[in-house]
Amino acid sequence: SLFERNPITRWGSFTLGIYLLHLLVVDMLTPMDKIIPFPAWDIVYPFIVFFLSLSIVSFLSKSSRLKFLVAY
């Protein structure tokens, strides 16, 4: 089925974890504002935050003990 292969469908179960973790990722990336002062950073920044948050949540969801924290 199309919906089983679509990555956006799989990411749907991670939305709460991504929402909660993105705050931590934003805090970690804040010092980069001073290191990378050019305007392109403002465009790339949200994508970096999203994909880092998604990667962390995806990794944590593979653990049977931690899955309940980040995925349903």
Tab-separated table of N, CA and C in Angstrom:
chain	number	residue	atom	x	y	z
A	1	SER	N	0.837	-1.189	0.000
A	1	SER	CA	0.000	0.000	0.000
A	1	SER	C	0.882	1.253	0.000
A	2	LEU	N	0.377	2.296	-0.586
A	2	LEU	CA	1.110	3.555	-0.674
A	2	LEU	C	1.383	4.134	0.710
A	3	PHE	N	0.419	4.046	1.606
A	3	PHE	CA	0.566	4.651	2.921
A	3	PHE	C	1.565	3.916	3.803
A	4	GLU	N	1.796	2.644	3.576
A	4	GLU	CA	2.768	1.899	4.370
A	4	GLU	C	4.197	2.271	3.997
A	5	ARG	N	4.438	2.685	2.764
A	5	ARG	CA	5.777	3.021	2.300
A	5	ARG	C	6.097	4.509	2.429
A	6	ASN	N	5.134	5.324	2.686
A	6	ASN	CA	5.319	6.763	2.762
A	6	ASN	C	6.001	7.135	4.091
A	7	PRO	N	7.175	7.793	4.060
A	7	PRO	CA	7.866	8.124	5.305
A	7	PRO	C	7.080	9.097	6.176
A	8	ILE	N	6.312	9.977	5.571
A	8	ILE	CA	5.534	10.926	6.363
A	8	ILE	C	4.518	10.191	7.224
A	9	THR	N	3.953	9.117	6.716
A	9	THR	CA	3.016	8.309	7.497
A	9	THR	C	3.716	7.680	8.693
A	10	ARG	N	4.924	7.184	8.497
A	10	ARG	CA	5.678	6.594	9.606
A	10	ARG	C	6.057	7.642	10.637
A	11	TRP	N	6.412	8.847	10.180
A	11	TRP	CA	6.815	9.908	11.100
A	11	TRP	C	5.655	10.403	11.946
A	12	GLY	N	4.440	10.130	11.531
A	12	GLY	CA	3.276	10.580	12.280
A	12	GLY	C	3.249	10.101	13.710
A	13	SER	N	3.758	8.899	13.948
A	13	SER	CA	3.766	8.375	15.318
A	13	SER	C	4.847	9.034	16.171
A	14	PHE	N	5.728	9.808	15.554
A	14	PHE	CA	6.812	10.465	16.286
A	14	PHE	C	6.522	11.925	16.622
A	15	THR	N	5.345	12.430	16.284
A	15	THR	CA	5.097	13.874	16.406
A	15	THR	C	5.267	14.402	17.824
A	16	LEU	N	4.785	13.694	18.822
A	16	LEU	CA	4.925	14.171	20.197
A	16	LEU	C	6.398	14.203	20.595
A	17	GLY	N	7.141	13.157	20.259
A	17	GLY	CA	8.561	13.117	20.583
A	17	GLY	C	9.337	14.220	19.879
A	18	ILE	N	9.016	14.468	18.617
A	18	ILE	CA	9.687	15.535	17.872
A	18	ILE	C	9.367	16.881	18.500
A	19	TYR	N	8.120	17.071	18.861
A	19	TYR	CA	7.721	18.333	19.489
A	19	TYR	C	8.489	18.564	20.784
A	20	LEU	N	8.596	17.541	21.614
A	20	LEU	CA	9.273	17.691	22.896
A	20	LEU	C	10.786	17.850	22.731
A	21	LEU	N	11.377	17.105	21.824
A	21	LEU	CA	12.830	17.151	21.655
A	21	LEU	C	13.314	18.363	20.877
A	22	HIS	N	12.463	18.961	20.071
A	22	HIS	CA	12.944	20.088	19.270
A	22	HIS	C	13.395	21.246	20.148
A	23	LEU	N	12.825	21.373	21.329
A	23	LEU	CA	13.251	22.437	22.245
A	23	LEU	C	14.699	22.229	22.689
A	24	LEU	N	15.067	20.993	22.955
A	24	LEU	CA	16.444	20.670	23.321
A	24	LEU	C	17.388	20.928	22.154
A	25	VAL	N	16.974	20.542	20.960
A	25	VAL	CA	17.797	20.749	19.764
A	25	VAL	C	17.973	22.246	19.500
A	26	VAL	N	16.927	23.026	19.671
A	26	VAL	CA	17.020	24.484	19.483
A	26	VAL	C	18.022	25.069	20.470
A	27	ASP	N	17.967	24.638	21.727
A	27	ASP	CA	18.922	25.125	22.727
A	27	ASP	C	20.356	24.749	22.361
A	28	MET	N	20.541	23.539	21.832
A	28	MET	CA	21.887	23.110	21.451
A	28	MET	C	22.414	23.892	20.256
A	29	LEU	N	21.549	24.297	19.347
A	29	LEU	CA	21.977	24.989	18.133
A	29	LEU	C	22.044	26.512	18.278
A	30	THR	N	21.558	27.049	19.374
A	30	THR	CA	21.546	28.502	19.559
A	30	THR	C	22.932	29.133	19.425
A	31	PRO	N	23.995	28.547	19.974
A	31	PRO	CA	25.327	29.150	19.797
A	31	PRO	C	25.770	29.242	18.334
A	32	MET	N	25.188	28.431	17.469
A	32	MET	CA	25.553	28.467	16.049
A	32	MET	C	25.140	29.776	15.391
A	33	ASP	N	24.191	30.498	15.982
A	33	ASP	CA	23.766	31.784	15.425
A	33	ASP	C	24.935	32.771	15.362
A	34	LYS	N	25.826	32.703	16.356
A	34	LYS	CA	26.975	33.608	16.385
A	34	LYS	C	28.094	33.131	15.460
A	35	ILE	N	28.180	31.822	15.275
A	35	ILE	CA	29.233	31.266	14.429
A	35	ILE	C	28.873	31.394	12.950
A	36	ILE	N	27.589	31.205	12.625
A	36	ILE	CA	27.121	31.260	11.235
A	36	ILE	C	26.139	32.423	11.112
A	37	PRO	N	26.636	33.643	10.888
A	37	PRO	CA	25.746	34.806	10.904
A	37	PRO	C	25.054	35.135	9.577
A	38	PHE	N	25.257	34.354	8.537
A	38	PHE	CA	24.674	34.734	7.258
A	38	PHE	C	23.196	34.337	7.162
A	39	PRO	N	22.411	35.026	6.334
A	39	PRO	CA	20.958	34.827	6.260
A	39	PRO	C	20.527	33.417	5.846
A	40	ALA	N	21.359	32.696	5.125
A	40	ALA	CA	20.985	31.333	4.725
A	40	ALA	C	20.754	30.443	5.946
A	41	TRP	N	21.423	30.744	7.054
A	41	TRP	CA	21.237	29.965	8.282
A	41	TRP	C	19.775	30.020	8.733
A	42	ASP	N	19.141	31.172	8.569
A	42	ASP	CA	17.734	31.317	8.955
A	42	ASP	C	16.817	30.430	8.122
A	43	ILE	N	17.229	30.118	6.914
A	43	ILE	CA	16.438	29.251	6.042
A	43	ILE	C	16.709	27.781	6.353
A	44	VAL	N	17.949	27.440	6.598
A	44	VAL	CA	18.352	26.049	6.826
A	44	VAL	C	18.039	25.587	8.254
A	45	TYR	N	18.067	26.499	9.191
A	45	TYR	CA	17.910	26.201	10.615
A	45	TYR	C	16.673	25.350	10.953
A	46	PRO	N	15.472	25.688	10.486
A	46	PRO	CA	14.298	24.866	10.831
A	46	PRO	C	14.408	23.426	10.321
A	47	PHE	N	15.009	23.250	9.155
A	47	PHE	CA	15.168	21.901	8.610
A	47	PHE	C	16.167	21.087	9.430
A	48	ILE	N	17.228	21.733	9.871
A	48	ILE	CA	18.212	21.053	10.713
A	48	ILE	C	17.564	20.635	12.029
A	49	VAL	N	16.807	21.545	12.631
A	49	VAL	CA	16.122	21.228	13.894
A	49	VAL	C	15.177	20.052	13.702
A	50	PHE	N	14.395	20.075	12.631
A	50	PHE	CA	13.445	18.991	12.392
A	50	PHE	C	14.149	17.657	12.190
A	51	PHE	N	15.146	17.617	11.317
A	51	PHE	CA	15.783	16.341	11.012
A	51	PHE	C	16.634	15.819	12.163
A	52	LEU	N	17.241	16.694	12.950
A	52	LEU	CA	17.936	16.224	14.150
A	52	LEU	C	16.943	15.655	15.158
A	53	SER	N	15.834	16.348	15.357
A	53	SER	CA	14.804	15.860	16.280
A	53	SER	C	14.240	14.526	15.801
A	54	LEU	N	13.960	14.423	14.526
A	54	LEU	CA	13.444	13.180	13.957
A	54	LEU	C	14.457	12.049	14.115
A	55	SER	N	15.727	12.324	13.899
A	55	SER	CA	16.761	11.298	14.035
A	55	SER	C	16.861	10.797	15.463
A	56	ILE	N	16.838	11.711	16.419
A	56	ILE	CA	16.919	11.321	17.830
A	56	ILE	C	15.699	10.487	18.222
A	57	VAL	N	14.518	10.943	17.830
A	57	VAL	CA	13.290	10.225	18.160
A	57	VAL	C	13.276	8.850	17.495
A	58	SER	N	13.697	8.782	16.257
A	58	SER	CA	13.750	7.501	15.552
A	58	SER	C	14.688	6.535	16.259
A	59	PHE	N	15.839	7.032	16.687
A	59	PHE	CA	16.808	6.201	17.412
A	59	PHE	C	16.220	5.727	18.747
A	60	LEU	N	15.609	6.633	19.489
A	60	LEU	CA	15.034	6.267	20.789
A	60	LEU	C	13.851	5.307	20.645
A	61	SER	N	13.121	5.407	19.554
A	61	SER	CA	11.954	4.548	19.367
A	61	SER	C	12.343	3.095	19.116
A	62	LYS	N	13.588	2.853	18.765
A	62	LYS	CA	14.039	1.481	18.531
A	62	LYS	C	14.306	0.738	19.839
A	63	SER	N	14.438	1.473	20.939
A	63	SER	CA	14.645	0.872	22.250
A	63	SER	C	13.295	0.531	22.870
A	64	SER	N	13.149	-0.712	23.286
A	64	SER	CA	11.864	-1.120	23.876
A	64	SER	C	11.605	-0.402	25.197
A	65	ARG	N	12.651	0.007	25.892
A	65	ARG	CA	12.479	0.692	27.180
A	65	ARG	C	12.176	2.175	27.029
A	66	LEU	N	12.606	2.774	25.934
A	66	LEU	CA	12.429	4.214	25.757
A	66	LEU	C	11.354	4.587	24.756
A	67	LYS	N	10.849	3.620	24.038
A	67	LYS	CA	9.873	3.902	22.985
A	67	LYS	C	8.656	4.644	23.503
A	68	PHE	N	8.203	4.322	24.703
A	68	PHE	CA	6.995	4.959	25.236
A	68	PHE	C	7.183	6.460	25.443
A	69	LEU	N	8.430	6.926	25.522
A	69	LEU	CA	8.685	8.347	25.728
A	69	LEU	C	8.516	9.164	24.444
A	70	VAL	N	8.767	8.551	23.294
A	70	VAL	CA	8.859	9.338	22.072
A	70	VAL	C	7.902	8.910	20.957
A	71	ALA	N	7.283	7.761	21.078
A	71	ALA	CA	6.404	7.283	19.988
A	71	ALA	C	5.218	6.540	20.577
A	72	TYR	N	4.170	6.478	19.799
A	72	TYR	CA	3.017	5.694	20.243
A	72	TYR	C	2.728	4.593	19.285
